[in-house]
Short mmCIF file of C-alpha atoms and ligand atoms in Angstrom, two decimals:
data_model
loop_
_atom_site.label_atom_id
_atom_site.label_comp_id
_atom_site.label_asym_id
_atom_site.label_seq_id
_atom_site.Cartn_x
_atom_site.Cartn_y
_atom_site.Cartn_z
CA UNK A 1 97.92 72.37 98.41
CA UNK A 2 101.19 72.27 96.54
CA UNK A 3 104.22 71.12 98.37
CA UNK A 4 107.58 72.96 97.41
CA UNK A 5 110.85 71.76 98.34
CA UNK A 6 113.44 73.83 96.75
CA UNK A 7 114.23 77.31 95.53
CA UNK A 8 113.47 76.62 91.72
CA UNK A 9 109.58 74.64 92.42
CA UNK A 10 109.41 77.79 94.84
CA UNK A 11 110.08 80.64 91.76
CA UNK A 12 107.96 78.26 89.19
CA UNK A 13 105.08 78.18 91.47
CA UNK A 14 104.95 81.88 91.48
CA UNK A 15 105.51 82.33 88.44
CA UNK A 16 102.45 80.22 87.47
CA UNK A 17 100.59 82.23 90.14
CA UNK A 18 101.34 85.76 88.43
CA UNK A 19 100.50 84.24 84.94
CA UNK A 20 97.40 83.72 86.24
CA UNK A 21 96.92 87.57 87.43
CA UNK A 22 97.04 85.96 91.34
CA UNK A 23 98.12 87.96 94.45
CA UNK A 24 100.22 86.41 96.14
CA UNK A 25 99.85 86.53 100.31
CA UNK A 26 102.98 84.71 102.03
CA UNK A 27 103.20 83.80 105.78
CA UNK A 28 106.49 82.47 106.79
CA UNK A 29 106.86 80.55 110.18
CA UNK A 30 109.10 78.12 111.74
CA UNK A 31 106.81 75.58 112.27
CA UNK A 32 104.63 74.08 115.06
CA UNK A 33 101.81 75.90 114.13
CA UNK A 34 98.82 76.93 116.18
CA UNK A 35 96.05 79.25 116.11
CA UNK A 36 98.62 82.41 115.97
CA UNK A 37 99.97 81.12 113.03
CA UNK A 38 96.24 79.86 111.73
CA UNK A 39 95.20 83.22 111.99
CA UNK A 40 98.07 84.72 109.52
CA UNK A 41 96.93 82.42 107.38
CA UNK A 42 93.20 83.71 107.54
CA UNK A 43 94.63 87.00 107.14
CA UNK A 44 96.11 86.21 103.49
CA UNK A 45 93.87 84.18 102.26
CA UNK A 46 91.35 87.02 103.28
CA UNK A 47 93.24 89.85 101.22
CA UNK A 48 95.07 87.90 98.72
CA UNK A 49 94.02 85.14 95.89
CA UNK A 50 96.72 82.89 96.49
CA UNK A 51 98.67 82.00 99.82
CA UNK A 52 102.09 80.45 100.43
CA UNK A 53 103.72 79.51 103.78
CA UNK A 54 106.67 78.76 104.71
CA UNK A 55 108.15 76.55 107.66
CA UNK A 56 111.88 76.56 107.77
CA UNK A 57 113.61 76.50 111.41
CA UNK A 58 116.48 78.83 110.46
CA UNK A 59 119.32 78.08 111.69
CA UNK A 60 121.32 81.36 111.64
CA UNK A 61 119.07 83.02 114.02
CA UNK A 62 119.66 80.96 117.14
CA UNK A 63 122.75 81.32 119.20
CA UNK A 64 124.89 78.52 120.93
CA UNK A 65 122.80 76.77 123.34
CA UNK A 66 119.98 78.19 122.11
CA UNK A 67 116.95 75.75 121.47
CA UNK A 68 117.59 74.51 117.67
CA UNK A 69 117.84 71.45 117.70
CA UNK A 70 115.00 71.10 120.72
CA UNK A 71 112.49 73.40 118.68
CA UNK A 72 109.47 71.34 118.12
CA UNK A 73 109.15 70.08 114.57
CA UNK A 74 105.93 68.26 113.96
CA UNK A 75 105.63 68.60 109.96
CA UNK A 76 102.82 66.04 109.26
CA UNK A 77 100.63 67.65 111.41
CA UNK A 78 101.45 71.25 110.03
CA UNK A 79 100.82 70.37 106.93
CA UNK A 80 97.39 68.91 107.86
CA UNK A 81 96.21 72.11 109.43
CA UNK A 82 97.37 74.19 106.33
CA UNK A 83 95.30 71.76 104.40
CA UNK A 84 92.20 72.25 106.44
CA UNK A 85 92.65 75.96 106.12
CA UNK A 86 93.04 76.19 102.15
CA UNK A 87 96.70 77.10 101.95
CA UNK A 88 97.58 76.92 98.10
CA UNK A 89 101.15 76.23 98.50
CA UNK A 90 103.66 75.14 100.95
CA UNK A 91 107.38 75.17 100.95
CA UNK A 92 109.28 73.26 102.83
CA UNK A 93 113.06 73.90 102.26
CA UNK A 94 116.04 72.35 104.15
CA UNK A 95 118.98 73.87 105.02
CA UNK A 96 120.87 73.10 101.88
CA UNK A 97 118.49 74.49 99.92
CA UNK A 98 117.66 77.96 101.73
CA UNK A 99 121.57 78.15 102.03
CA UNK A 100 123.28 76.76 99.00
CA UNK A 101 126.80 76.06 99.15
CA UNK A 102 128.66 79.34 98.80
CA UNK A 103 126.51 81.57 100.71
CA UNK A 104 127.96 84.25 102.04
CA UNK A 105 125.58 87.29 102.36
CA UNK A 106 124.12 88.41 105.72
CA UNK A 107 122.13 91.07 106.29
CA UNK A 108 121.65 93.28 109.48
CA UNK A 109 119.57 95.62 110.67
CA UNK A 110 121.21 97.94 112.79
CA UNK A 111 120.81 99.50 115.67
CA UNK A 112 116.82 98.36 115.95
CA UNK A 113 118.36 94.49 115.85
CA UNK A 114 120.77 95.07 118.92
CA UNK A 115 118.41 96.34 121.57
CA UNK A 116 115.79 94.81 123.62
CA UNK A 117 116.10 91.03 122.48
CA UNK A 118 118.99 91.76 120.36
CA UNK A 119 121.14 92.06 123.68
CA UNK A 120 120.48 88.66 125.13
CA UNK A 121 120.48 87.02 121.27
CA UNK A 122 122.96 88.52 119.59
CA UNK A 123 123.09 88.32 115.90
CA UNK A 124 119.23 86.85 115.92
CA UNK A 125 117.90 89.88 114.31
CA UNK A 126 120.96 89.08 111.66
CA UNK A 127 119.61 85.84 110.56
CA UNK A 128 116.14 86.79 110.99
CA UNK A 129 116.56 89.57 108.51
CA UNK A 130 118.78 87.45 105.86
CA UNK A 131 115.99 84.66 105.55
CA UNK A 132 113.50 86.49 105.21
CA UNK A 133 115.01 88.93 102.22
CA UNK A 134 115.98 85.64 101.33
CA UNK A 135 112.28 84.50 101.41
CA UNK A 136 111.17 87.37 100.38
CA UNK A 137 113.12 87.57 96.78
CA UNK A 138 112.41 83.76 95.59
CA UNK A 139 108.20 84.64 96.44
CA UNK A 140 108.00 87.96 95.67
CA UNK A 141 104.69 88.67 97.67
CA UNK A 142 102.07 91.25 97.68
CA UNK A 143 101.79 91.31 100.86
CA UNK A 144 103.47 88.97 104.01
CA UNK A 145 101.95 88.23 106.94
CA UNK A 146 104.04 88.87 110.36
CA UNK A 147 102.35 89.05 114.02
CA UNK A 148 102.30 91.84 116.55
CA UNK A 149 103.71 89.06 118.68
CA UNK A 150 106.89 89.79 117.38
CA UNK A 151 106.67 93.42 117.69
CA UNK A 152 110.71 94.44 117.53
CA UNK A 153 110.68 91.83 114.12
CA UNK A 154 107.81 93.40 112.64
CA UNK A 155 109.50 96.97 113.15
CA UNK A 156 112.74 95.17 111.93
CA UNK A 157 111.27 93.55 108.61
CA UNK A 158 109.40 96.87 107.88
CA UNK A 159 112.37 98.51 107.80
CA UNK A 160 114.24 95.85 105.76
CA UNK A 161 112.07 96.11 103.00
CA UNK A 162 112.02 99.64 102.68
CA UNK A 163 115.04 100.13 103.22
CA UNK A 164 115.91 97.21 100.16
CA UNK A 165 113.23 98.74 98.34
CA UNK A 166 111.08 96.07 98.04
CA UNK A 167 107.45 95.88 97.07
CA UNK A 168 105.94 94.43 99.30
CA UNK A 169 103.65 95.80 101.95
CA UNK A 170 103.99 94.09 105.61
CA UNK A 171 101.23 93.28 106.99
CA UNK A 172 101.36 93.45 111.12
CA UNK A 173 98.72 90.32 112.61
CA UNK A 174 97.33 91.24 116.29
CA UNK A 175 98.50 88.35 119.02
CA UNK A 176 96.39 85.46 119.29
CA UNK A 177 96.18 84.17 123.20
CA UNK A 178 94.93 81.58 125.33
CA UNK A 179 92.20 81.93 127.42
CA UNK A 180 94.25 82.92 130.60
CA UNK A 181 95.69 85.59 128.16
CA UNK A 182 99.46 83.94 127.47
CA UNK A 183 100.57 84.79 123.57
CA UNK A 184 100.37 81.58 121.90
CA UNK A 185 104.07 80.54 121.13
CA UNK A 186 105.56 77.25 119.62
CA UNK A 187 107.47 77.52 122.72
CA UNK A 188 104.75 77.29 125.17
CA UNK A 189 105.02 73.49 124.81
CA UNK A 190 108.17 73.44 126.93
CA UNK A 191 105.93 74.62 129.68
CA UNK A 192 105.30 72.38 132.67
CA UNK A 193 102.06 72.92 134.72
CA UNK A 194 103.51 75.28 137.43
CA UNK A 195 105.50 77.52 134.45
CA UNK A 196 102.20 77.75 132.64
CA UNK A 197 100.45 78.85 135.27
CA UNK A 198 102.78 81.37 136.04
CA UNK A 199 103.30 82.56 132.19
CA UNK A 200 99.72 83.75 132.92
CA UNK A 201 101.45 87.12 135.14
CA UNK A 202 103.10 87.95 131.55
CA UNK A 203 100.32 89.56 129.99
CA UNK A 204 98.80 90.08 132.98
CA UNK A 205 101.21 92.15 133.81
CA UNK A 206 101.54 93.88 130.45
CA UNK A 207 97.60 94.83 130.20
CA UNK A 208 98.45 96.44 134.03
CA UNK A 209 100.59 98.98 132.36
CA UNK A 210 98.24 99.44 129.20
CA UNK A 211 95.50 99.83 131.66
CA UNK A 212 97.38 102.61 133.96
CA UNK A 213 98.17 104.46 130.88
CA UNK A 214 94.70 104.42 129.27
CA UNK A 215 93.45 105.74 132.49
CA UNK A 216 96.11 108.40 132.11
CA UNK A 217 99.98 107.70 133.40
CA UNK A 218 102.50 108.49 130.87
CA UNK A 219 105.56 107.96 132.49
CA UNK A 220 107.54 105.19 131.21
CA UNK A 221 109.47 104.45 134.34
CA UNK A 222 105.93 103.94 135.75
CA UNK A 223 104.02 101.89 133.49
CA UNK A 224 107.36 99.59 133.69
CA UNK A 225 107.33 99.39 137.53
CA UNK A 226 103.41 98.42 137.35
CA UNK A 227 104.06 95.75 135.14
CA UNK A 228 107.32 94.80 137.03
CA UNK A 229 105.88 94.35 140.18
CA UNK A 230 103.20 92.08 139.04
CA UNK A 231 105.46 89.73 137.29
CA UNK A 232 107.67 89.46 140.56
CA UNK A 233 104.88 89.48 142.65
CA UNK A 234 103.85 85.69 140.32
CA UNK A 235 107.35 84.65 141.25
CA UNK A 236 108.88 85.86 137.46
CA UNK A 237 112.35 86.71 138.06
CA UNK A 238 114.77 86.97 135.52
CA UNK A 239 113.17 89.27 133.43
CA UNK A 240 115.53 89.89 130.73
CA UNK A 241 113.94 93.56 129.90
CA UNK A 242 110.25 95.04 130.40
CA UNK A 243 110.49 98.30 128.23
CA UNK A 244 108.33 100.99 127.02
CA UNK A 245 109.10 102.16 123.47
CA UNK A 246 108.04 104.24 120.51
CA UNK A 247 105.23 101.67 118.40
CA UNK A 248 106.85 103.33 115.22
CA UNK A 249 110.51 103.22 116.28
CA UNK A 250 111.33 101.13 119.35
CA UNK A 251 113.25 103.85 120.65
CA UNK A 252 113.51 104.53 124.20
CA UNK A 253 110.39 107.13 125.60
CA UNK A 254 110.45 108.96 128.72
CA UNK A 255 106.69 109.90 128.20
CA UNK A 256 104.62 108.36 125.49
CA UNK A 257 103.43 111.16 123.79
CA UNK A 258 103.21 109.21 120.66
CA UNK A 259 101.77 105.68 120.47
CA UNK A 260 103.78 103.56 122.49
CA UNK A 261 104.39 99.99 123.03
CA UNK A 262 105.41 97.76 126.01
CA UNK A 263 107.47 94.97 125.84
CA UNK A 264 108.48 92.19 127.95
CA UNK A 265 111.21 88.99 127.70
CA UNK A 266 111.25 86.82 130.72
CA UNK A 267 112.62 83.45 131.85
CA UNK A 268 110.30 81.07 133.26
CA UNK A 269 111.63 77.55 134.12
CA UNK A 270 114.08 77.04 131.57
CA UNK A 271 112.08 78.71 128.92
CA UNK A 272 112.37 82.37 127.15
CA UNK A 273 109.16 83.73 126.50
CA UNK A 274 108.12 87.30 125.12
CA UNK A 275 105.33 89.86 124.76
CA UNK A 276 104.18 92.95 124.24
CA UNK A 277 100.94 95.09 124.22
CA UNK A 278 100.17 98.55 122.05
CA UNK A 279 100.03 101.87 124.00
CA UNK A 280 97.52 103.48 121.77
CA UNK A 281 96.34 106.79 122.07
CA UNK A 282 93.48 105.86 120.93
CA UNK A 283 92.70 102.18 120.79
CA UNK A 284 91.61 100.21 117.69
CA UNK A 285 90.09 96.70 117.32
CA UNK A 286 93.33 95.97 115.32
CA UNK A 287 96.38 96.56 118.52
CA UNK A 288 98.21 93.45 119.31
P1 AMP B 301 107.33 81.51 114.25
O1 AMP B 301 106.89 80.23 113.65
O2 AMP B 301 107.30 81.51 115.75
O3 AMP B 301 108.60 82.05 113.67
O4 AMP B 301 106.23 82.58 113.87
C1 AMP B 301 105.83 82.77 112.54
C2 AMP B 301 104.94 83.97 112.47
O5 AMP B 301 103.79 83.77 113.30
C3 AMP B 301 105.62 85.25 112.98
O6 AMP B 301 105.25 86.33 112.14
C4 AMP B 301 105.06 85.38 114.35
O7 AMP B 301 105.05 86.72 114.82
C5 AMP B 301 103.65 84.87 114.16
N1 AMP B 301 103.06 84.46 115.44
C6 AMP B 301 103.61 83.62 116.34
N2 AMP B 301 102.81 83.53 117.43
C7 AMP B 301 101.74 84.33 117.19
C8 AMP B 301 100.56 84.66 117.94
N3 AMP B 301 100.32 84.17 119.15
N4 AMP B 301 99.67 85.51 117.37
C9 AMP B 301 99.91 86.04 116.15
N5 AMP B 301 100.99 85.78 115.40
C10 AMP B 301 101.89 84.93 115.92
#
């Protein structure tokens, strides 16, 4: 596996790749990987020749007293399981080198990156968007890799692209989990015993409502108090929003008529976590 620093061994890597007649697969992550991330990976080196990832913690989409400088960085070990996994290329940027001296342009996407975790992060979506057009023009992928865990960036980035008109087809990863059912997160580290246990409500709580509506209810307000209830119930209280939304849109639904999704952002201990789970009319193998 190649290991790319910069912007310019980033373009001449890809540049040998196409030469070749290669399709390129990209994942791009922050780091910390785990299975979630190990199973992106699968996913491009399944339907593309060559993969790249990326692992930058960007630092334009965390706010003030946000977790930045806490947010686990264990690069050795990352690099080991990309190995393993037969990654082609990894790059590896720092700051100064995703953001050169004079940068100055920042994307948004607007209003799908001020709702729902846009209200309690404000400009996230912002810096989110900008790295990864960023990202996005110096590999020039096939296809990149993003997970359902996500869901409100995966909208966001499929919009980015077409709306920039780029060619490149986003691929949407289902959530992997642990055993009890949590969404495998980086962030599940900062976790002690009694907060993991309780994380376990979160998609407990979330399959509740998917349950309820596969056996029928279609009333958002509903399938929101179901899955309310049980995360109060596990002693989850600050529950920044639990939501039911359009899958294709993320706007607000009375009734889900179309395919739906439900999403959740909750506190527990001192740690933000989020979730969601499809609302499919009629379920696939493939729903998140
Ligand atoms: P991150 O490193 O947290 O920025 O995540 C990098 C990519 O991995 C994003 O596209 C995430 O949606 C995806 N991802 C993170 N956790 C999971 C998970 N449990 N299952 C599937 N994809 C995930």
């Amino acid at each position: 596996m190649e290991l790319l620093t910069n912007r310019n061994a980033m373009r001449a890597w890809v540049q040998e790749q196409r030469k070749a007649g290669h399709r390129i697969g990209f994942v791009p992550t922050m780091g910390a990987l785990h299975a979630g991330h190990g199973r992106l990976v699968q996913e491009s080196l399944a339907f593309t020749d060559r993969t790249v990832v990326s692992i930058f913690v960007n630092p334009t989409q965390f706010g003030p007293g946000e977790d930045f400088d806490r947010y686990p960085r264990i690069f050795e070990q990352d690099r080991e399981m990309l190995q393993q996994q037969g990654c082609h290329a990894l790059f590896y940027p720092d700051v100064a080198a995703m953001y050169p001296d004079g940068f100055q342009t920042a994307i948004t996407v607007e209003p799908l990156g001020s709702q729902l975790c846009g209200l309690k992060r404000p400009g996230h979506f912002g810096g989110v968007a900008t790295v990864v057009a960023v990202l996005l023009g110096l590999v020039r992928p096939d296809k990149a890799f993003f997970g359902l865990k996500d869901y409100q960036q995966f909208v966001i980035i499929q919009r980015l692209v077409l709306d920039l008109g780029l060619e490149c087809e986003i691929v949407g990863v289902p959530t992997v989990r642990e055993a009890d059912g949590l969404a495998m997160s980086s962030r599940n580290r900062y976790l002690n015993d009694e907060d993991r246990q309780r994380a376990s409500a979160i998609p407990a709580a979330l399959g509740a409502a998917r349950a309820a509506f596969l056996a029928g209810e279609r009333q958002s307000g509903r399938l929101e108090a179901i899955a309310r209830r049980i995360l109060t119930e596990a002693g989850i209280h600050r529950i920044q929003y639990i939501s039911v939304r359009s899958a294709a849109t993320l706007m607000p639904l009375e009734q889900i008529l179309e395919d739906g999704v439900v999403l959740t952002a909750v506190m527990v201990g001192n740690t933000r976590l989020i979730d969601n789970m499809l609302l499919k009319h009629q379920p696939q193998e493939r729903d998140g």
